[in-house]
Short mmCIF file of C-alpha atoms in Angstrom, two decimals:
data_model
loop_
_atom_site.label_atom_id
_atom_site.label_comp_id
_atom_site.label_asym_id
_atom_site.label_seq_id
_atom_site.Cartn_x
_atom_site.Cartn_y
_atom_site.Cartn_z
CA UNK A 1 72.43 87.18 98.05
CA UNK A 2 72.37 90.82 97.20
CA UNK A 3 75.68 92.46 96.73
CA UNK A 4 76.84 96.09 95.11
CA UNK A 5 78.70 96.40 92.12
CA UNK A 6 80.61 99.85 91.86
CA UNK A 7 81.74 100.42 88.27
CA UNK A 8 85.41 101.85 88.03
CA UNK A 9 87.98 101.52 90.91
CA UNK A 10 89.68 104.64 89.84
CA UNK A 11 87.79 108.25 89.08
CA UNK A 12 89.63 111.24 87.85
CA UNK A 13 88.23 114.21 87.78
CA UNK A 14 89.23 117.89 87.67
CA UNK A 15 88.36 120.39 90.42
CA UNK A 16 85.32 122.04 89.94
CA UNK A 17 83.94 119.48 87.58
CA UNK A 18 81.26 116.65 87.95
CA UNK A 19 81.78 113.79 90.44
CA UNK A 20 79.52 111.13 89.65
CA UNK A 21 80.13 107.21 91.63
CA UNK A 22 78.11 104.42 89.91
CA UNK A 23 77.01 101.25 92.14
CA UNK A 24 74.49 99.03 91.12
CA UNK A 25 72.54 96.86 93.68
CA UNK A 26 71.16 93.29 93.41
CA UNK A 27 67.84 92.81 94.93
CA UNK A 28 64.41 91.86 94.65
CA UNK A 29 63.02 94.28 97.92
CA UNK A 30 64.09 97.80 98.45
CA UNK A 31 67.19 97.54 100.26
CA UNK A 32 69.29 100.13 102.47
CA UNK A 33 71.76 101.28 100.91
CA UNK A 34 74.69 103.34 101.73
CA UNK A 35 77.62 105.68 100.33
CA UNK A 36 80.88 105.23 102.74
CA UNK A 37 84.36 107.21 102.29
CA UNK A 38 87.22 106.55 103.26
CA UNK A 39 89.80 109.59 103.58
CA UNK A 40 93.53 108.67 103.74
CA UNK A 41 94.59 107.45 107.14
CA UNK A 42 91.25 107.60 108.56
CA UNK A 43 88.45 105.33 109.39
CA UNK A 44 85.08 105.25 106.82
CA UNK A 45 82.26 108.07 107.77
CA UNK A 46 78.66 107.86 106.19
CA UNK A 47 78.09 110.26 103.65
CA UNK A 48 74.50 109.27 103.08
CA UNK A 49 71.80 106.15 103.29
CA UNK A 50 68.94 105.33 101.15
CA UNK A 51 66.06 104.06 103.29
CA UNK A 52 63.06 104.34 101.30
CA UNK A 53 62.01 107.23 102.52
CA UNK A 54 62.71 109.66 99.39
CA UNK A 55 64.67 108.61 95.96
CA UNK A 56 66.97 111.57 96.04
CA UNK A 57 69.45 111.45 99.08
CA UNK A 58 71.46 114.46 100.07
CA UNK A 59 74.25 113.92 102.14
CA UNK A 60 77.17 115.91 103.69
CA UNK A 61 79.79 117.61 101.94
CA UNK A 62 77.71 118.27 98.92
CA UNK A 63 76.97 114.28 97.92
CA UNK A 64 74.14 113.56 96.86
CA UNK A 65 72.64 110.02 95.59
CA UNK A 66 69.42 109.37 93.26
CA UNK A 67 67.90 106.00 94.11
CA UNK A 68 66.70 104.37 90.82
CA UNK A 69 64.81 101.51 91.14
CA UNK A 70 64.12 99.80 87.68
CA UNK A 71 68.00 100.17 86.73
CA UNK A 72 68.91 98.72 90.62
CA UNK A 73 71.11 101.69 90.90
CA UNK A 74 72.53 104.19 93.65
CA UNK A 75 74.70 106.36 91.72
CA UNK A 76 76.50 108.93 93.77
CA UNK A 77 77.49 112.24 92.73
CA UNK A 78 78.40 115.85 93.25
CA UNK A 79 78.49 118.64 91.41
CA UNK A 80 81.85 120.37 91.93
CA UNK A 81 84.83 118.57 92.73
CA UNK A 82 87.33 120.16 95.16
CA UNK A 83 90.65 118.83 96.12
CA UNK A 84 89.50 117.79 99.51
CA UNK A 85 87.10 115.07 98.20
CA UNK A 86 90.10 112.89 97.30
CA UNK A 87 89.78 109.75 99.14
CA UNK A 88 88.14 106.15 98.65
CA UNK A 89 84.25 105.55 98.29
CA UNK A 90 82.04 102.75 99.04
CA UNK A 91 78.68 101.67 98.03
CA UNK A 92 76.77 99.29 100.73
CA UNK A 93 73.91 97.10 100.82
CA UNK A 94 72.43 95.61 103.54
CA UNK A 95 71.49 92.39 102.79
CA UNK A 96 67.93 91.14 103.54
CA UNK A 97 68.51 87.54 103.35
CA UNK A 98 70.86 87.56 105.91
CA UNK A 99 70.69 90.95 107.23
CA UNK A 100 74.60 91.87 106.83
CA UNK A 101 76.41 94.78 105.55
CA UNK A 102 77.81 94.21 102.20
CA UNK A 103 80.22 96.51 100.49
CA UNK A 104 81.65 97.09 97.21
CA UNK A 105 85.03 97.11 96.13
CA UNK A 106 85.35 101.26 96.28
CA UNK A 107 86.44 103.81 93.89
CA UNK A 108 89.01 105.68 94.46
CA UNK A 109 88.78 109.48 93.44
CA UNK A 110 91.28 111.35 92.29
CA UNK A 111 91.05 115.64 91.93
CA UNK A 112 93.54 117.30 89.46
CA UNK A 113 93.99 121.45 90.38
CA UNK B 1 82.58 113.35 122.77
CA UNK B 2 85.54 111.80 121.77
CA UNK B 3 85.23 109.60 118.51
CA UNK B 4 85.90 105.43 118.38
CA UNK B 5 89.44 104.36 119.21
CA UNK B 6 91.15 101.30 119.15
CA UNK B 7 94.13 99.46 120.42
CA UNK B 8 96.86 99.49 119.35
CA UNK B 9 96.75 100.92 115.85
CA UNK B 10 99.94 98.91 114.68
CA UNK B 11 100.60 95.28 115.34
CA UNK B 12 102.77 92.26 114.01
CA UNK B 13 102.26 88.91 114.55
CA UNK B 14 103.81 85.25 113.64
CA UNK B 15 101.63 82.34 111.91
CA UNK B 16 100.58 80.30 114.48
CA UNK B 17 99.97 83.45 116.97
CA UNK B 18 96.74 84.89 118.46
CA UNK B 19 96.08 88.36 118.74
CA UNK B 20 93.54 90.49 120.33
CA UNK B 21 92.72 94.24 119.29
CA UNK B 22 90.38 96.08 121.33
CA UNK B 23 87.58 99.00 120.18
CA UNK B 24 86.12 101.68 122.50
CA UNK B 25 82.71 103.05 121.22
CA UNK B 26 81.66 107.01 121.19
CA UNK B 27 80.38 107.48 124.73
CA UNK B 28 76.62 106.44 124.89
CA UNK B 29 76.84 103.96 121.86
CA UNK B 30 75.72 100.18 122.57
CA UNK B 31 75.97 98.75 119.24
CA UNK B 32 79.78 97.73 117.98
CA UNK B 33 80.38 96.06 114.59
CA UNK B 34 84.01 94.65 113.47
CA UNK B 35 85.16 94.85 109.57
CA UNK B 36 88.04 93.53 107.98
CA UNK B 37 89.66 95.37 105.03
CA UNK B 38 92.31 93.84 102.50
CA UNK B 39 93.33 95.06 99.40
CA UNK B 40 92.33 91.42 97.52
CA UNK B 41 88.60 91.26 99.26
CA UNK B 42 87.71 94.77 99.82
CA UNK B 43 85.62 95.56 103.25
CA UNK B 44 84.33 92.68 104.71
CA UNK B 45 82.09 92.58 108.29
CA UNK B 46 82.78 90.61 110.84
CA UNK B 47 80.53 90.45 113.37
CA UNK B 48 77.91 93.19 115.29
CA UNK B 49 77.57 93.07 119.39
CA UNK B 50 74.76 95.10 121.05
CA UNK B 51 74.24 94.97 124.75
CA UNK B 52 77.16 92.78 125.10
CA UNK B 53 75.00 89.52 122.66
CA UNK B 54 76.56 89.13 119.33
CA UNK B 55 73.38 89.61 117.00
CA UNK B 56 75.06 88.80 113.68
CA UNK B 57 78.22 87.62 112.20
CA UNK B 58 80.13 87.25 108.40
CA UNK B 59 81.26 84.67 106.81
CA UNK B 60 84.49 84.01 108.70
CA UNK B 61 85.91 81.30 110.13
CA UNK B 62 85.70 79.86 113.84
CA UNK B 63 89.03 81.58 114.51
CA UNK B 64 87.65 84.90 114.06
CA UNK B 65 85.90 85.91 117.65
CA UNK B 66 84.76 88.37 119.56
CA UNK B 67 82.97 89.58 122.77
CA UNK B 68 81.23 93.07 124.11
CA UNK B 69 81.66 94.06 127.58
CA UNK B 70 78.71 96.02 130.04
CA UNK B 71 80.52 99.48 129.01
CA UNK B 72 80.18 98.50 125.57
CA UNK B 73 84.13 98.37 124.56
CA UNK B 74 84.63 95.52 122.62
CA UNK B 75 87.41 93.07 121.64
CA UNK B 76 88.02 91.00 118.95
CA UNK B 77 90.21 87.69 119.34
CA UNK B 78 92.00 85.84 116.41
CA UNK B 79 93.53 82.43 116.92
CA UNK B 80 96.12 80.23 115.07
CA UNK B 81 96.98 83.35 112.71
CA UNK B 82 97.50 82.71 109.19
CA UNK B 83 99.24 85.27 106.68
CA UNK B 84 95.96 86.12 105.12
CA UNK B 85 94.53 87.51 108.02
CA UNK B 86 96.89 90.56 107.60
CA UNK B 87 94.25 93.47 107.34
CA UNK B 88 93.22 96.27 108.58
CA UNK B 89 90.87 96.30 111.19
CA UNK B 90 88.12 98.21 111.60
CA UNK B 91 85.73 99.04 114.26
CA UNK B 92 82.63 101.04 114.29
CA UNK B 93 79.81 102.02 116.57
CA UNK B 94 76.43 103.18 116.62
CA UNK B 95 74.32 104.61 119.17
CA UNK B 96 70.81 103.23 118.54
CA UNK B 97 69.29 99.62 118.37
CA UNK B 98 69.15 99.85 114.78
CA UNK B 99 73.16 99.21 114.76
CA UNK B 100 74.17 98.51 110.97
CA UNK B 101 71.24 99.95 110.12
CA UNK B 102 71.64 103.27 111.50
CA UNK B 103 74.81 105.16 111.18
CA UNK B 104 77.79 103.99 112.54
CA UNK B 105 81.63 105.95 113.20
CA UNK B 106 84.57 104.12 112.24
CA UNK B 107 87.65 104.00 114.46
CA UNK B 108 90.97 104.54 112.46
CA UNK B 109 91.48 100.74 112.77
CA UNK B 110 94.49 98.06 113.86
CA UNK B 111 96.77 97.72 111.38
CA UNK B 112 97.67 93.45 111.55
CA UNK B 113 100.78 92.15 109.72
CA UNK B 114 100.97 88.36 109.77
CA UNK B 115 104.70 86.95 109.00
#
């Protein structure tokens, strides 16, 4: 069954410097795929989904995510860090053997002023 | 439009208990999809109700139930608890067909302690 793998539950980073999320997919079809986060306290809200549709996916608050197909990857990133972005991230997959969401495990990003 | 609440945020239970949390979707939204979260095995789903039919489910056990009503609030039912069904419980909704597929808005869940 497909699943996502996201490398490193913990990501510090300093504000104003990269942000980059890895998550790695198992499949053998395109799948969707999707970046989750989690703020403290709050539900999840999508920050993007890859559909097929274009390789590169921007999504809000500055995310983007760069779907790479022979290294079964979804990495997410963004280019400056700011203090708000602290909160927990998950990479999804939906499943096409048995159509269901699948997450990962999450990072969880920390920002240093 | 107000976002995806559910009811009541905190709740503790005994083994042995059942409990039943409740989710109201954004106004408009048909599709409803239930997720369990636990610190040991991460976000899990559930199940996913559109038009009041249950159209897919996780890998849970019989205990684990739920139902969708005509105005598309939803509840979810869990019988005989055990202590490792303390979680947090999250709903979410989306407002096309698509459901999972498509994006969906997370409530701020139901907080379950089992002792």
């Amino acid at each position: 069954a497909q699943s996502v793998t996201q490398l490193g539950s913990h990501v510090s980073v300093s504000e104003g410097a990269l942000v980059l999320l890895r998550c790695n997919y198992s499949s053998s079809v395109p799948p969707y795929l999707f970046w989750y986060v989690q703020y403290p306290n709050q539900g999840l809200q999508l920050l993007l989904k890859y559909t097929s549709a274009a390789t590169l996916v921007k999504g809000i608050n500055g995310f983007e995510a760069e779907f790479k197909k022979s290294e079964t990857s979804f990495h997410l990133t963004k280019p400056s860090a700011h203090m708000s972005d602290a909160a927990e991230y998950f990479c999804a997959v939906i499943r096409s053997n048995d159509y269901k969401l699948s997450f990962g495990a999450g990072t969880t990003v920390t920002v240093r002023a | 439009k107000a976002g995806v609440t559910q009811t009541p945020r905190y709740l503790i239970k005994t083994r042995g208990q059942q409990v039943t949390l409740s989710c109201s979707p954004i106004s408009g939204h048909r599709s409803v999809s239930w997720y369990q979260q636990t610190p040991g095995q991460g976000l899990q789903f559930l199940f996913e109700y559109f038009s009041e039919t249950q159209r897919n489910k996780g890998n849970f056990p019989g205990r684990f139930s739920g139902r969708q009503f005509s105005n598309s609030r939803s509840e979810m039912n869990v019988s005989t608890l055990e202590l490792g069904d303390s979680a947090l419980y999250l709903c979410a909704s989306s407002s096309s067909g698509g459901g999972i597929y498509n994006e969906q808005f997370f409530g701020p869940g139901t907080r379950l302690t089992v002792l």
